[in-house]
Tab-separated table of C-alpha atoms and ligand atoms in Angstrom:
chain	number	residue	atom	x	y	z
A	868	UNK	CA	-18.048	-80.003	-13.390
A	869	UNK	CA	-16.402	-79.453	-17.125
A	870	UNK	CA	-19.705	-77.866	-19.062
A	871	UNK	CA	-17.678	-74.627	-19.946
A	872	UNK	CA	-14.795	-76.275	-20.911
A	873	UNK	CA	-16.547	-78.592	-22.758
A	874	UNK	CA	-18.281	-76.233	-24.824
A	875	UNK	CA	-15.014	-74.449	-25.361
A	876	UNK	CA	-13.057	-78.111	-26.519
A	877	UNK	CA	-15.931	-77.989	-29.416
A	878	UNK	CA	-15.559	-74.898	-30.728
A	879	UNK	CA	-11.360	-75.165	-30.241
A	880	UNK	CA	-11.191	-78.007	-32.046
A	881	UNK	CA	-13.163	-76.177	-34.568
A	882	UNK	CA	-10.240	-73.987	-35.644
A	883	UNK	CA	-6.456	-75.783	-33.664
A	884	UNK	CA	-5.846	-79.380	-34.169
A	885	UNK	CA	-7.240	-81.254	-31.176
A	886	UNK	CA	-8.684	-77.539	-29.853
A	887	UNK	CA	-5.058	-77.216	-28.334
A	888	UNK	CA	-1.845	-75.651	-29.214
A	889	UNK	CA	0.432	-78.389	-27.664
A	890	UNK	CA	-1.202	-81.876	-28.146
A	891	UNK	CA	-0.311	-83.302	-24.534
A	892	UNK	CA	-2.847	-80.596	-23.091
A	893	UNK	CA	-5.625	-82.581	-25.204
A	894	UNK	CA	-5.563	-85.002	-22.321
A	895	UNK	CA	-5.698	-87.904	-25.366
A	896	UNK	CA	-3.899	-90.149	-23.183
A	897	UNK	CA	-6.312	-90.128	-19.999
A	898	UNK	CA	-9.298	-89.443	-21.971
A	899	UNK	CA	-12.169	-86.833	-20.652
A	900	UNK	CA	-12.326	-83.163	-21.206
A	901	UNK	CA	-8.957	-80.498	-20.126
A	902	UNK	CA	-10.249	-77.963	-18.246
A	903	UNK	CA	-9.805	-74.557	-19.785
A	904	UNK	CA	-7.905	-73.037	-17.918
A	905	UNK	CA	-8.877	-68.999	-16.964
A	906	UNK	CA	-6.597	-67.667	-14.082
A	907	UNK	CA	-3.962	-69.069	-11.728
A	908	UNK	CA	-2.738	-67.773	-8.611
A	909	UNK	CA	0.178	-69.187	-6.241
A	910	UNK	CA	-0.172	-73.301	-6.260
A	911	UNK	CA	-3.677	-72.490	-7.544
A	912	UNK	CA	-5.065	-72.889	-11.185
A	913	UNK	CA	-8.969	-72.284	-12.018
A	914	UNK	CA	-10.747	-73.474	-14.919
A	915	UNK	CA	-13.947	-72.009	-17.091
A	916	UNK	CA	-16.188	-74.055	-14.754
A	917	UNK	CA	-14.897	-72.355	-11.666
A	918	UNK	CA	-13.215	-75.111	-10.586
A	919	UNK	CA	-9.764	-74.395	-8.415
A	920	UNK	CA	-7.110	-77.022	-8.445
A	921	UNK	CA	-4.267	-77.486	-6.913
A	922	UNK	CA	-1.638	-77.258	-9.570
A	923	UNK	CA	1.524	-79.687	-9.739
A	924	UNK	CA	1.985	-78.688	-13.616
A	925	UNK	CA	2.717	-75.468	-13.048
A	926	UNK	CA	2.887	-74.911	-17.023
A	927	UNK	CA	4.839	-77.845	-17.026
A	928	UNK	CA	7.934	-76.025	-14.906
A	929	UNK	CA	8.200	-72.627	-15.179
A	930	UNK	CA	5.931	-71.288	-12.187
A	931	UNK	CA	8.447	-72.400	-9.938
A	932	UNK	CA	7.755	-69.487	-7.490
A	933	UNK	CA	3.856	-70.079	-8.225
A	934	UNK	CA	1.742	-68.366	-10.891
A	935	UNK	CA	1.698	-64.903	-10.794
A	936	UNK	CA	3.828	-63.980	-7.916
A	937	UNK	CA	3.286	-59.999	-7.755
A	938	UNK	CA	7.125	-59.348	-8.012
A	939	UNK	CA	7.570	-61.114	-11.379
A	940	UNK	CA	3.961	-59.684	-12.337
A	941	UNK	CA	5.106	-55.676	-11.212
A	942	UNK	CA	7.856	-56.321	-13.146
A	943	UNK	CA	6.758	-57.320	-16.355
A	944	UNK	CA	3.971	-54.485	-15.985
A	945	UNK	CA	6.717	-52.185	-15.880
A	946	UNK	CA	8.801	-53.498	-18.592
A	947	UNK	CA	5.758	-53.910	-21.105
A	948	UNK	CA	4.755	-50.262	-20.411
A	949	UNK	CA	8.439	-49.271	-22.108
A	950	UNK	CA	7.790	-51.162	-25.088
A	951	UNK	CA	7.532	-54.789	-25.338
A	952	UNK	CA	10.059	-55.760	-27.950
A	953	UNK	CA	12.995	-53.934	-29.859
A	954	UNK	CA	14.846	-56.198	-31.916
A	955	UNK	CA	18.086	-54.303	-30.476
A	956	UNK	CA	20.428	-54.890	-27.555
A	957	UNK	CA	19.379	-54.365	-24.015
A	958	UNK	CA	21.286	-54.427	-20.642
A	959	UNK	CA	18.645	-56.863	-19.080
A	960	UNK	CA	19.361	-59.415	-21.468
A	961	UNK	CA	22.980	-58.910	-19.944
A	962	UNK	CA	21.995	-59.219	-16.470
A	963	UNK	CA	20.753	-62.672	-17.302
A	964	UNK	CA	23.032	-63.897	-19.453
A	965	UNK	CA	26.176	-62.973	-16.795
A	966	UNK	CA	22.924	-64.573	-14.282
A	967	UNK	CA	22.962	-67.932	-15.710
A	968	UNK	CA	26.678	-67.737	-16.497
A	969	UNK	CA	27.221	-67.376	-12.809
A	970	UNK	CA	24.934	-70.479	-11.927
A	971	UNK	CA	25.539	-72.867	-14.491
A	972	UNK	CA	29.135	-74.892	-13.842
A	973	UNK	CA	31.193	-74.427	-17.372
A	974	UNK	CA	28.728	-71.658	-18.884
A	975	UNK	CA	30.873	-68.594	-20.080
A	976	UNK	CA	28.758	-67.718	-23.188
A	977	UNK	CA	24.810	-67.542	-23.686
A	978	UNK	CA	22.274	-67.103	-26.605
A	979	UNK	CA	18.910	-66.604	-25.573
A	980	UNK	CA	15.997	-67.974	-27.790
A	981	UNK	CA	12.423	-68.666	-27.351
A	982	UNK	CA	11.763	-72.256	-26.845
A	983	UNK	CA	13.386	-75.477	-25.505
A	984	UNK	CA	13.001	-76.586	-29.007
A	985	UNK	CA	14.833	-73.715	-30.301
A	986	UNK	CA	17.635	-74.089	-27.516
A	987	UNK	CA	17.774	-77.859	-28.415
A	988	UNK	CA	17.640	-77.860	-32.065
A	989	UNK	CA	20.234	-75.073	-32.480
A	990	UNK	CA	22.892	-76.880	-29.958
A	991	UNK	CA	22.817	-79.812	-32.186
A	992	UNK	CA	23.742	-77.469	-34.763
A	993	UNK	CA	26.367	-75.997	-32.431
A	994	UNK	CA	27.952	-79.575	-31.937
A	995	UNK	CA	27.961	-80.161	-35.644
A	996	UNK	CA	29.435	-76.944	-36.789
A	997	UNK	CA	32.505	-77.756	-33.953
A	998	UNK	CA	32.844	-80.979	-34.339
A	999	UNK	CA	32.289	-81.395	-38.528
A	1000	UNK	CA	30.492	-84.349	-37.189
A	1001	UNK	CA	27.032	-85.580	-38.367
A	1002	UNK	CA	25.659	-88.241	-36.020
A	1003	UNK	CA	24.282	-87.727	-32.607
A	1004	UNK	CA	22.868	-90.268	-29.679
A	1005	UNK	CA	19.868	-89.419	-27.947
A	1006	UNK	CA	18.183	-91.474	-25.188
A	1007	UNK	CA	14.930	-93.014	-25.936
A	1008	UNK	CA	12.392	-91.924	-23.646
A	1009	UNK	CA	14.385	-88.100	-23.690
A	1010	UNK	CA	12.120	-85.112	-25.085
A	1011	UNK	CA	14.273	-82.382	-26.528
A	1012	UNK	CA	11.362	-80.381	-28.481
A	1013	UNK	CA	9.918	-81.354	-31.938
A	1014	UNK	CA	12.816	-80.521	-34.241
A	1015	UNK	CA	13.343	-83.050	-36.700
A	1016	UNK	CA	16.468	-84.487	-35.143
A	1017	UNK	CA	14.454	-85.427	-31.984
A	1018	UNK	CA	11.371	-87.272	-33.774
A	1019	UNK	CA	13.272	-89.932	-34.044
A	1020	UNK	CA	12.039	-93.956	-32.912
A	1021	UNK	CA	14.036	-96.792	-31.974
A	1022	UNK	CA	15.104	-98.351	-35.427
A	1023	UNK	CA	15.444	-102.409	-35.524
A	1024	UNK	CA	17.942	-103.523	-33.100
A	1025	UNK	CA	20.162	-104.491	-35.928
A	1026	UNK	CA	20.298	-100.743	-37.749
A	1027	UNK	CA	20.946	-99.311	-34.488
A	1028	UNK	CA	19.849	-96.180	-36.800
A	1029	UNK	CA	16.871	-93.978	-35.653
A	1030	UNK	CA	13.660	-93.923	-38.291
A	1031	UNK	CA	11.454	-91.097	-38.005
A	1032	UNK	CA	8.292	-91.025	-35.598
A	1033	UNK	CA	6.450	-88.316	-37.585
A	1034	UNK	CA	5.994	-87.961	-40.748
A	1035	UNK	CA	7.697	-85.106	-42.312
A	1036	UNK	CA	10.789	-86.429	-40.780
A	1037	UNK	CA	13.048	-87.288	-43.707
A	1038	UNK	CA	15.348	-90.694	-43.355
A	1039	UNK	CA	17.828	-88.731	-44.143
A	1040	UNK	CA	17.380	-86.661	-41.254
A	1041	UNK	CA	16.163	-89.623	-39.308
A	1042	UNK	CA	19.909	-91.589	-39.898
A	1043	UNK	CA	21.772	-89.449	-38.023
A	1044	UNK	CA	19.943	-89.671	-35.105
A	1045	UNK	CA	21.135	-92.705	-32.731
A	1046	UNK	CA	19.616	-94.541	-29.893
A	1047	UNK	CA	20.831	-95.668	-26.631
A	1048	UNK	CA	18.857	-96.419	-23.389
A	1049	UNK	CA	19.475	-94.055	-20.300
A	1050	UNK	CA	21.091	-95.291	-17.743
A	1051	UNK	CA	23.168	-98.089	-19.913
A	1052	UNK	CA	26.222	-96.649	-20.348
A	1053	UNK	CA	27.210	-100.071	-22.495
A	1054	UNK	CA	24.374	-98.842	-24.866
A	1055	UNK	CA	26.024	-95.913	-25.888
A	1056	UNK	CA	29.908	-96.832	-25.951
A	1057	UNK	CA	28.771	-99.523	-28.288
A	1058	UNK	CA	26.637	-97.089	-30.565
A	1059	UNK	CA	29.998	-95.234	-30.743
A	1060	UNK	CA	32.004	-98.098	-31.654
A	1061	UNK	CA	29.589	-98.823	-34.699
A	1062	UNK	CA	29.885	-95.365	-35.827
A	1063	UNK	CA	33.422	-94.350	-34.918
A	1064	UNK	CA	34.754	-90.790	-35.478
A	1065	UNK	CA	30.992	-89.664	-36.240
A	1066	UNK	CA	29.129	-88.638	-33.485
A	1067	UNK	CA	29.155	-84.747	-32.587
A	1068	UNK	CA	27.150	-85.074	-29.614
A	1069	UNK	CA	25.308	-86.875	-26.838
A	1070	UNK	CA	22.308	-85.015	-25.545
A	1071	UNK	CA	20.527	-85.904	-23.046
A	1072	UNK	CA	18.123	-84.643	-19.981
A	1073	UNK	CA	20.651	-85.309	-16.869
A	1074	UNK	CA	17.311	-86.052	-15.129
A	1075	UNK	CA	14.624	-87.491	-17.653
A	1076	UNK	CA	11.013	-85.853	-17.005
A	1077	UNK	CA	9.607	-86.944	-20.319
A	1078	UNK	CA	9.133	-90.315	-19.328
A	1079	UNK	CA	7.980	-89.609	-15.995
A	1080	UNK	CA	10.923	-88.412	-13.297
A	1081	UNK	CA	13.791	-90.769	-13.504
A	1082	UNK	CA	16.840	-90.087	-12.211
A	1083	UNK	CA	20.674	-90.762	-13.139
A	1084	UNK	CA	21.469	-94.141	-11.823
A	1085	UNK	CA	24.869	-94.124	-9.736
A	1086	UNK	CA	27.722	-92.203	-11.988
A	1087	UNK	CA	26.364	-92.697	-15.311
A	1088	UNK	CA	26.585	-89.043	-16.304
A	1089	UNK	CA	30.377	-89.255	-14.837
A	1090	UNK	CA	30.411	-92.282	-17.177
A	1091	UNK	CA	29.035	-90.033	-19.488
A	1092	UNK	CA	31.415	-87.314	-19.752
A	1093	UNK	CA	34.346	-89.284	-19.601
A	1094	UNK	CA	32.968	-91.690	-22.699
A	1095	UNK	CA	32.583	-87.865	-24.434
A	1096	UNK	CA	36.150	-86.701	-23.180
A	1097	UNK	CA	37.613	-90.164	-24.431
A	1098	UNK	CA	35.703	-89.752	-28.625
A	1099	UNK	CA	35.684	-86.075	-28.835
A	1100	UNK	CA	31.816	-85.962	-28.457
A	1101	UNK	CA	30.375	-82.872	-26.712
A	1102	UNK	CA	28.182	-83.454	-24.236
A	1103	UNK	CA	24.760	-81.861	-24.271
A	1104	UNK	CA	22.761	-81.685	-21.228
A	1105	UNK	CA	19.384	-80.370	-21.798
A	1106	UNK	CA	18.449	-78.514	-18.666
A	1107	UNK	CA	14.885	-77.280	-20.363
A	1108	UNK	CA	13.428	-79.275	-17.461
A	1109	UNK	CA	16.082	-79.278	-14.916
A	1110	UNK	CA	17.795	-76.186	-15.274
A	1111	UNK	CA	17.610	-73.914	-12.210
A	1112	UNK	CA	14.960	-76.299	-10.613
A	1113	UNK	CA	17.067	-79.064	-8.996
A	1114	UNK	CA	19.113	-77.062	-7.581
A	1115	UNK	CA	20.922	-73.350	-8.388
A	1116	UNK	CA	22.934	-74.589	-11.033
A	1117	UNK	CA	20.656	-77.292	-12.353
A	1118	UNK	CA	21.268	-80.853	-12.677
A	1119	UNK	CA	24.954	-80.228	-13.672
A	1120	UNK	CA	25.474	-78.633	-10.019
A	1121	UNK	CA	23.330	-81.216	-7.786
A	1122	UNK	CA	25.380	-84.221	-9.797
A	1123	UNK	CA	28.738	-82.430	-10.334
A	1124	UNK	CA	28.777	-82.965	-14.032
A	1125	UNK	CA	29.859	-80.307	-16.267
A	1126	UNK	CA	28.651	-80.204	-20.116
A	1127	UNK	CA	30.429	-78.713	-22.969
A	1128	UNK	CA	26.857	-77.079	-23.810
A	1129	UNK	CA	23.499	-76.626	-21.891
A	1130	UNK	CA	20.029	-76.004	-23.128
A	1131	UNK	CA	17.630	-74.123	-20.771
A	1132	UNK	CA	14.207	-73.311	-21.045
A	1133	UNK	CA	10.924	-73.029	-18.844
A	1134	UNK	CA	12.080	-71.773	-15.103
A	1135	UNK	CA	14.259	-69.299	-17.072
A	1136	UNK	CA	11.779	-67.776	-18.652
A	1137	UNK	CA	9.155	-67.673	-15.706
A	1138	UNK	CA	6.231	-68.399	-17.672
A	1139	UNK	CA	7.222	-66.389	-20.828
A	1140	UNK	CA	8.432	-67.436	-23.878
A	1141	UNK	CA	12.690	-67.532	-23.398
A	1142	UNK	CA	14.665	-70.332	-23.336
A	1143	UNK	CA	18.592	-70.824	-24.016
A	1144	UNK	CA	21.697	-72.731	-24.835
A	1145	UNK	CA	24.946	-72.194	-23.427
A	1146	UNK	CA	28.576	-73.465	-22.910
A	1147	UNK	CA	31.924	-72.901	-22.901
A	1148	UNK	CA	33.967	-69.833	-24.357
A	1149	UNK	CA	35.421	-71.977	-27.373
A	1150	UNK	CA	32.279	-73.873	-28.313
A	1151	UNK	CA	29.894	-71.169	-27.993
A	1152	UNK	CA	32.543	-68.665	-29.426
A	1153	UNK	CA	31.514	-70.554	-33.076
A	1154	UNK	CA	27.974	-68.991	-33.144
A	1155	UNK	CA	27.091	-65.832	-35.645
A	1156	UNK	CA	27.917	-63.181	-35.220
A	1157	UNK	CA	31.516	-64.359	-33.619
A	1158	UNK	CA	31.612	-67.570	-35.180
A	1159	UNK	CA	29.968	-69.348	-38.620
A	1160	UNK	CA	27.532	-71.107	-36.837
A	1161	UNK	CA	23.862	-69.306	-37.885
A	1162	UNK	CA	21.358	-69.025	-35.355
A	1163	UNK	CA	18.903	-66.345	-35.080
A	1164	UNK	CA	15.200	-65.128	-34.024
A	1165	UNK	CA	13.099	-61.832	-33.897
A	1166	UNK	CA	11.997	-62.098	-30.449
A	1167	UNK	CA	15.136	-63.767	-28.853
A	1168	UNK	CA	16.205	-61.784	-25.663
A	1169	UNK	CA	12.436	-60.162	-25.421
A	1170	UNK	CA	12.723	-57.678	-22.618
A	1171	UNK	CA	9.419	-58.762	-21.161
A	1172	UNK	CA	10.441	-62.398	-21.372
A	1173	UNK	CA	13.802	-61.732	-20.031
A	1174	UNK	CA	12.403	-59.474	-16.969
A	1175	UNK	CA	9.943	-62.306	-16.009
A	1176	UNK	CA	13.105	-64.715	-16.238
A	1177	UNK	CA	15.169	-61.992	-14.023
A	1178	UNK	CA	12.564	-61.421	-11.375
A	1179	UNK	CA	12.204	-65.453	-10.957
A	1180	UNK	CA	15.420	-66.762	-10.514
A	1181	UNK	CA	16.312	-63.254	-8.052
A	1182	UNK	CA	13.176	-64.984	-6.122
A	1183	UNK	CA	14.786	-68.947	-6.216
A	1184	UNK	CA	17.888	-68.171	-3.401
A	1185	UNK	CA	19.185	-70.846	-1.524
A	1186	UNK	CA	16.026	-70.800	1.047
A	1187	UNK	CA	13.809	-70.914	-1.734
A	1188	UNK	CA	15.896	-74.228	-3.088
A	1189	UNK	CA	15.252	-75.870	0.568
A	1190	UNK	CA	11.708	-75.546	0.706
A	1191	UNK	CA	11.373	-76.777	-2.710
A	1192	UNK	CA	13.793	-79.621	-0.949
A	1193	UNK	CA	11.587	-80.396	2.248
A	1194	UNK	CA	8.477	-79.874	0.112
A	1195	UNK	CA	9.344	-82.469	-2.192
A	1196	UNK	CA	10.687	-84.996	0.440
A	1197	UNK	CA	7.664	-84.831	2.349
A	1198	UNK	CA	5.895	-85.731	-0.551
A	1199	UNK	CA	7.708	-88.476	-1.548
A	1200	UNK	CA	8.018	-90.049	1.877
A	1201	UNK	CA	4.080	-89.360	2.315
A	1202	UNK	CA	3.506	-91.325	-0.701
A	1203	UNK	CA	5.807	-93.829	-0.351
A	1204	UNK	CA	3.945	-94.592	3.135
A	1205	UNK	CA	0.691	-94.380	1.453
A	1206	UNK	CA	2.437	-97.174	-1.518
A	1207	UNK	CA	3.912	-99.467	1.620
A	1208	UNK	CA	0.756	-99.251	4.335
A	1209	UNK	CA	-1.260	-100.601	1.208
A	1210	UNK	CA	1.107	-102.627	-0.453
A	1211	UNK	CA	-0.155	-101.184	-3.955
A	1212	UNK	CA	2.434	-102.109	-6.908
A	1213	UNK	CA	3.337	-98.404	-7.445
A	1214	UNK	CA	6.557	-96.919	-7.225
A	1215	UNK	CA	8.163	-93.200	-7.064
A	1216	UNK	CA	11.020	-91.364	-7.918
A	1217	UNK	CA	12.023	-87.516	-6.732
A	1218	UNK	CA	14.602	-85.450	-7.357
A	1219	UNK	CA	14.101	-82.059	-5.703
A	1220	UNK	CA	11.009	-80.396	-6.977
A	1221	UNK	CA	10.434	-83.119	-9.569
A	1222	UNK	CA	8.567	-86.286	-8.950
A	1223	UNK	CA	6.363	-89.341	-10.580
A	1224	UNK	CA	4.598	-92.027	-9.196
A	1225	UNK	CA	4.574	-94.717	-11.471
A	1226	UNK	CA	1.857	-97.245	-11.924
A	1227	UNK	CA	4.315	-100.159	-11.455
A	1228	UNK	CA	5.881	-102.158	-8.723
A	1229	UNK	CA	9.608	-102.469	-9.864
A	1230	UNK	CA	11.012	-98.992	-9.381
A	1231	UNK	CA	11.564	-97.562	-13.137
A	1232	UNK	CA	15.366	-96.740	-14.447
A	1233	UNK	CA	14.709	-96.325	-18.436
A	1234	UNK	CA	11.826	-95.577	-20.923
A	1235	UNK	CA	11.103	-99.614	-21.522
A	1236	UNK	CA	10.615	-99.718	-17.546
A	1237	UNK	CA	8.194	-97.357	-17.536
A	1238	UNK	CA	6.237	-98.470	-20.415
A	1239	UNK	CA	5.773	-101.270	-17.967
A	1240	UNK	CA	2.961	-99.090	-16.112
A	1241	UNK	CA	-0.343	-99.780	-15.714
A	1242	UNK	CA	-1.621	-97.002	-17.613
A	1243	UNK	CA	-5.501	-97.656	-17.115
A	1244	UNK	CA	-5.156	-97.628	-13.863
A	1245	UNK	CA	-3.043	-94.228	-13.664
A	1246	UNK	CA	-5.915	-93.062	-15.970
A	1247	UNK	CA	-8.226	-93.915	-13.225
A	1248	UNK	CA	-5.961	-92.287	-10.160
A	1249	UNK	CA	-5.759	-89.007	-12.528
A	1250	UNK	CA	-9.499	-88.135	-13.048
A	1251	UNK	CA	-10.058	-89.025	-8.864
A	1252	UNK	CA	-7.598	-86.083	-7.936
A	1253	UNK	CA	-8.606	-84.039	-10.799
A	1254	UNK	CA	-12.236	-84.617	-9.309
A	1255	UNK	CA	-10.605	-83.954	-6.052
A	1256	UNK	CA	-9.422	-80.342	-7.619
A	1257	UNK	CA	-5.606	-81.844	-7.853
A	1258	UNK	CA	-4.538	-81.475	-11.346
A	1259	UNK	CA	-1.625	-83.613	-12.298
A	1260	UNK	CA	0.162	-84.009	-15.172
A	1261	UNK	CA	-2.033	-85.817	-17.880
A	1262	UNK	CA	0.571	-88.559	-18.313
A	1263	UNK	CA	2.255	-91.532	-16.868
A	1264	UNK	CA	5.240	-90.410	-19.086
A	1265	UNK	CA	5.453	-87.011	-17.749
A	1266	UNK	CA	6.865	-85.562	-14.424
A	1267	UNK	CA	5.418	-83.957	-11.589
A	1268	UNK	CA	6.331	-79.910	-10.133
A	1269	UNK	CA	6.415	-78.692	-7.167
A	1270	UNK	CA	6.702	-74.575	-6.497
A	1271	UNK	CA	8.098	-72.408	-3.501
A	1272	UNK	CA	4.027	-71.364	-3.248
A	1273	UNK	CA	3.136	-74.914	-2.206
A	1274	UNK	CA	3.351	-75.802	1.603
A	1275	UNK	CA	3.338	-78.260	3.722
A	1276	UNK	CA	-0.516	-78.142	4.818
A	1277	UNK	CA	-1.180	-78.449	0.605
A	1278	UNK	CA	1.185	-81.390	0.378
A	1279	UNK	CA	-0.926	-82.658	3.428
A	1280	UNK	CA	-4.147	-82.035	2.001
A	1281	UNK	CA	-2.927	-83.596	-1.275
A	1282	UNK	CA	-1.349	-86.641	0.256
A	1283	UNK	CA	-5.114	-87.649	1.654
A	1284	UNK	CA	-6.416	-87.308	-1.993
A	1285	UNK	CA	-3.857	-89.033	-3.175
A	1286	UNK	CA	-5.031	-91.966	-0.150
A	1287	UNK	CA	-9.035	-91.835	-1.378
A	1288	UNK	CA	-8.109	-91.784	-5.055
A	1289	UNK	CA	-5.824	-94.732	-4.845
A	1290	UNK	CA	-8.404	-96.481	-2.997
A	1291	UNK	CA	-10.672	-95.842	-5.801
A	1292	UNK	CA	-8.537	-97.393	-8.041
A	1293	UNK	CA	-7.109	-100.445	-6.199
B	545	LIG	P1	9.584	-76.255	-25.632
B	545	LIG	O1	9.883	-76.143	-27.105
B	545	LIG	O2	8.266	-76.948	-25.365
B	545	LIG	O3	9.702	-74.912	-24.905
B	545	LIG	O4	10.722	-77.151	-24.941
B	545	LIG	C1	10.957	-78.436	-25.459
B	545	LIG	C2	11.612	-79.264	-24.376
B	545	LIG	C3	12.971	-79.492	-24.437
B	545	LIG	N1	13.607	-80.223	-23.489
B	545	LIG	C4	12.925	-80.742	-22.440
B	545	LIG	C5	13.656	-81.533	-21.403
B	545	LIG	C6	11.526	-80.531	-22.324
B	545	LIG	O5	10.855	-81.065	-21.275
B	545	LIG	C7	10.854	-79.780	-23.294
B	545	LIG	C8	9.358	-79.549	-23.255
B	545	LIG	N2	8.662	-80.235	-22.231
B	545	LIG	C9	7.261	-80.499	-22.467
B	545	LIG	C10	6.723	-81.250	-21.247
B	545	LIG	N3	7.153	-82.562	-21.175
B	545	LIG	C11	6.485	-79.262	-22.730
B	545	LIG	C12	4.989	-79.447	-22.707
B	545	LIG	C13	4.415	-79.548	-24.060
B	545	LIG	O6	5.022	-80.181	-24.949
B	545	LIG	O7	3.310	-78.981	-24.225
């Protein structure tokens, strides 16, 4: 089933660390051999061997409207042909900017970079520069890219400090980074007490997909903002994930919280490299060339990136946004059948598009519940579908996409799968 792609893992790993240029594609948590990936159409991905699958990665977000939808793809073949990058103003990179403004609840001002990591590390920078604070609090269990500010483990209880989680990250970095738990809003009013007057910024995703799909638990982000409002912290939501997927205007729109600075990335840039951070007028005001805040990149705004990112959110209007709705809830409800009919300790959350079914019986709020799972067995339910041609994402602590190319017969079809591979398992 994998002899191409395992031929190709040897002679990656010959020349990229792990033979992959993002380690969670190695598949080192659920063990066997990533396909390698050659095409993908709609839902649809297809590997070396041949093999189709139904995708529920979908690049990990951005082919919301599937993979290579022929709009986005004329598009970009049109923009390429007038020159792919110019390192000079365009209009398009207006269109999206006043695009996202107009979605995004509290965004009057964007910058347009190329990663989530970019977006991310640069609003910390944003928060600092307004603020003259040092310290922020991040939620363990929240991804926000590799920059050193984000590699940053749980330090004993007692320090309440972060220490680093890769080496390379300096302690000096590494102190300035603070934990608190998501969803425990006494967590992070206490971290502020013990560090009064110092914290620029709370960041966190509004709905966590980096530790599986877990949603806000009843007004904590209300609790959020108001704890922010009361110690003249920003609040940061990072949207990488969320943005423009739970709804038009993100998380902040489906939950009715507004930040004083976003971060977007992945549906934004429909599959190219463009991401973003944005906010309001006098926060986002401080960044170069307006403001002394220095951020900057060669390819930021690319006119092929920014097309791609044009053409996909003109294709996510409000019927779009229900399908991905009913599409997700029949999911969920399928496999919450599946879960009660067999009385298997699993457990699910969804929120729109996004979803994880989590190898555990108590219904996960925070990073220490899901570390809870029963990863061996979601090792075991993962290679079944992948055998099945459903590829998932190759991690309990990862979260689950669903695109307006999926349908109802798919989510049908994968439901079954989902019945036999379970079965497999259990
Ligand atoms: P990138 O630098 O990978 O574009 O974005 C970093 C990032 C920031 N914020 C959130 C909420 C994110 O989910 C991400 C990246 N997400 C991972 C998937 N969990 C990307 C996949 C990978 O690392 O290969």
């Amino acid at each position: 089933m994998f002899e191409k792609s395992e031929k190709l893992l040897a002679r990656a790993q010959k020349t990229m660390p792990g033979g992959v240029n993002s380690p969670v594609r190695a598949f080192t948590s659920v063990g066997g051999t990533p396909p390698f990936i050659e095409s993908a159409k709609g839902p649809y991905i297809t590997d070396a061997d041949g093999n189709r699958y139904i995708d529920f990665v979908l690049s990990w977000g951005p082919a919301i409207v599937g993979h290579a939808h022929p709009k986005v793809v004329a598009a970009c073949q049109e923009a390429v042909a007038r020159g792919s990058s110019f390192g000079a103003p365009t209009e398009r990179e207006i269109d999206l900017a006043e695009e996202i403004c107009q979605r995004a609840p509290g965004a009057d001002v964007v910058r347009l970079v190329c990663s989530g990591t970019e977006a991310c590390m640069t609003a910390l920078r944003v928060a600092r520069g307004v603020t003259g604070r040092d310290k922020i609090i991040k939620f363990e269990g929240c991804y926000h890219g590799h920059s050193d500010s984000f590699l940053i483990a749980a330090g004993s209880g007692a320090t309440t400090l972060g220490v680093p989680n890769s080496p390379g990250v300096t302690r000096g970095t590494a102190k300035d980074t603070l934990l608190a738990r998501f969803n425990d809003i006494e967590s992070v009013a206490s971290l502020v007490d013990d560090n009064a007057g110092e914290v620029a910024a709370v960041i966190l995703e509004p709905v966590c997909g980096n530790t599986g799909c877990l949603p806000p638990k009843d007004d904590f982000l209300q609790k959020l903002r108001k704890l922010c409002d009361d110690k003249g912290m920003l609040l940061i939501l990072d949207e990488v994930m969320t943005g423009f997927r739970v709804a038009k205007g993100g998380a902040a729109e489906r939950f009715g919280v507004t930040p004083d600075l976003y971060t977007f990335g992945k549906v934004v840039g429909g599959g190219y490299p463009l991401a973003a951070y944005a906010g309001k007028e006098e926060i986002m005001r401080h960044v170069a060339p307006d403001g002394p805040v220095y951020q900057a990149g060669t390819l930021s705004g690319n006119p092929v990136a920014v097309t791609a990112g044009l053409e996909t959110l003109k294709l996510l209007d409000d019927r779009a946004y229900e399908k991905l709705e009913t599409l997700g809830q029949r999911l969920a409800d399928g496999m919450d059948s599946i879960i009660a009919d067999n009385s298997y300790p699993l457990s699910t959350h969804r929120v729109g598009s996004m979803f994880s079914l989590f190898f555990t019986p108590e219904t996960p709020w925070d990073h220490d519940d899901v570390k809870k799972c029963d990863l061996e067995r979601f090792n075991k339910f993962f290679h079944a579908m992948l055998r099945r041609g459903v590829y998932l994402a190759p991690s309990q602590f990862e979260a689950g996409f669903l695109s307006t190319a999926h349908d109802d017969e798919l989510i049908d079809e994968v439901l079954h799968k989902a019945e036999e591979s379970l079965a497999e398992v259990f």
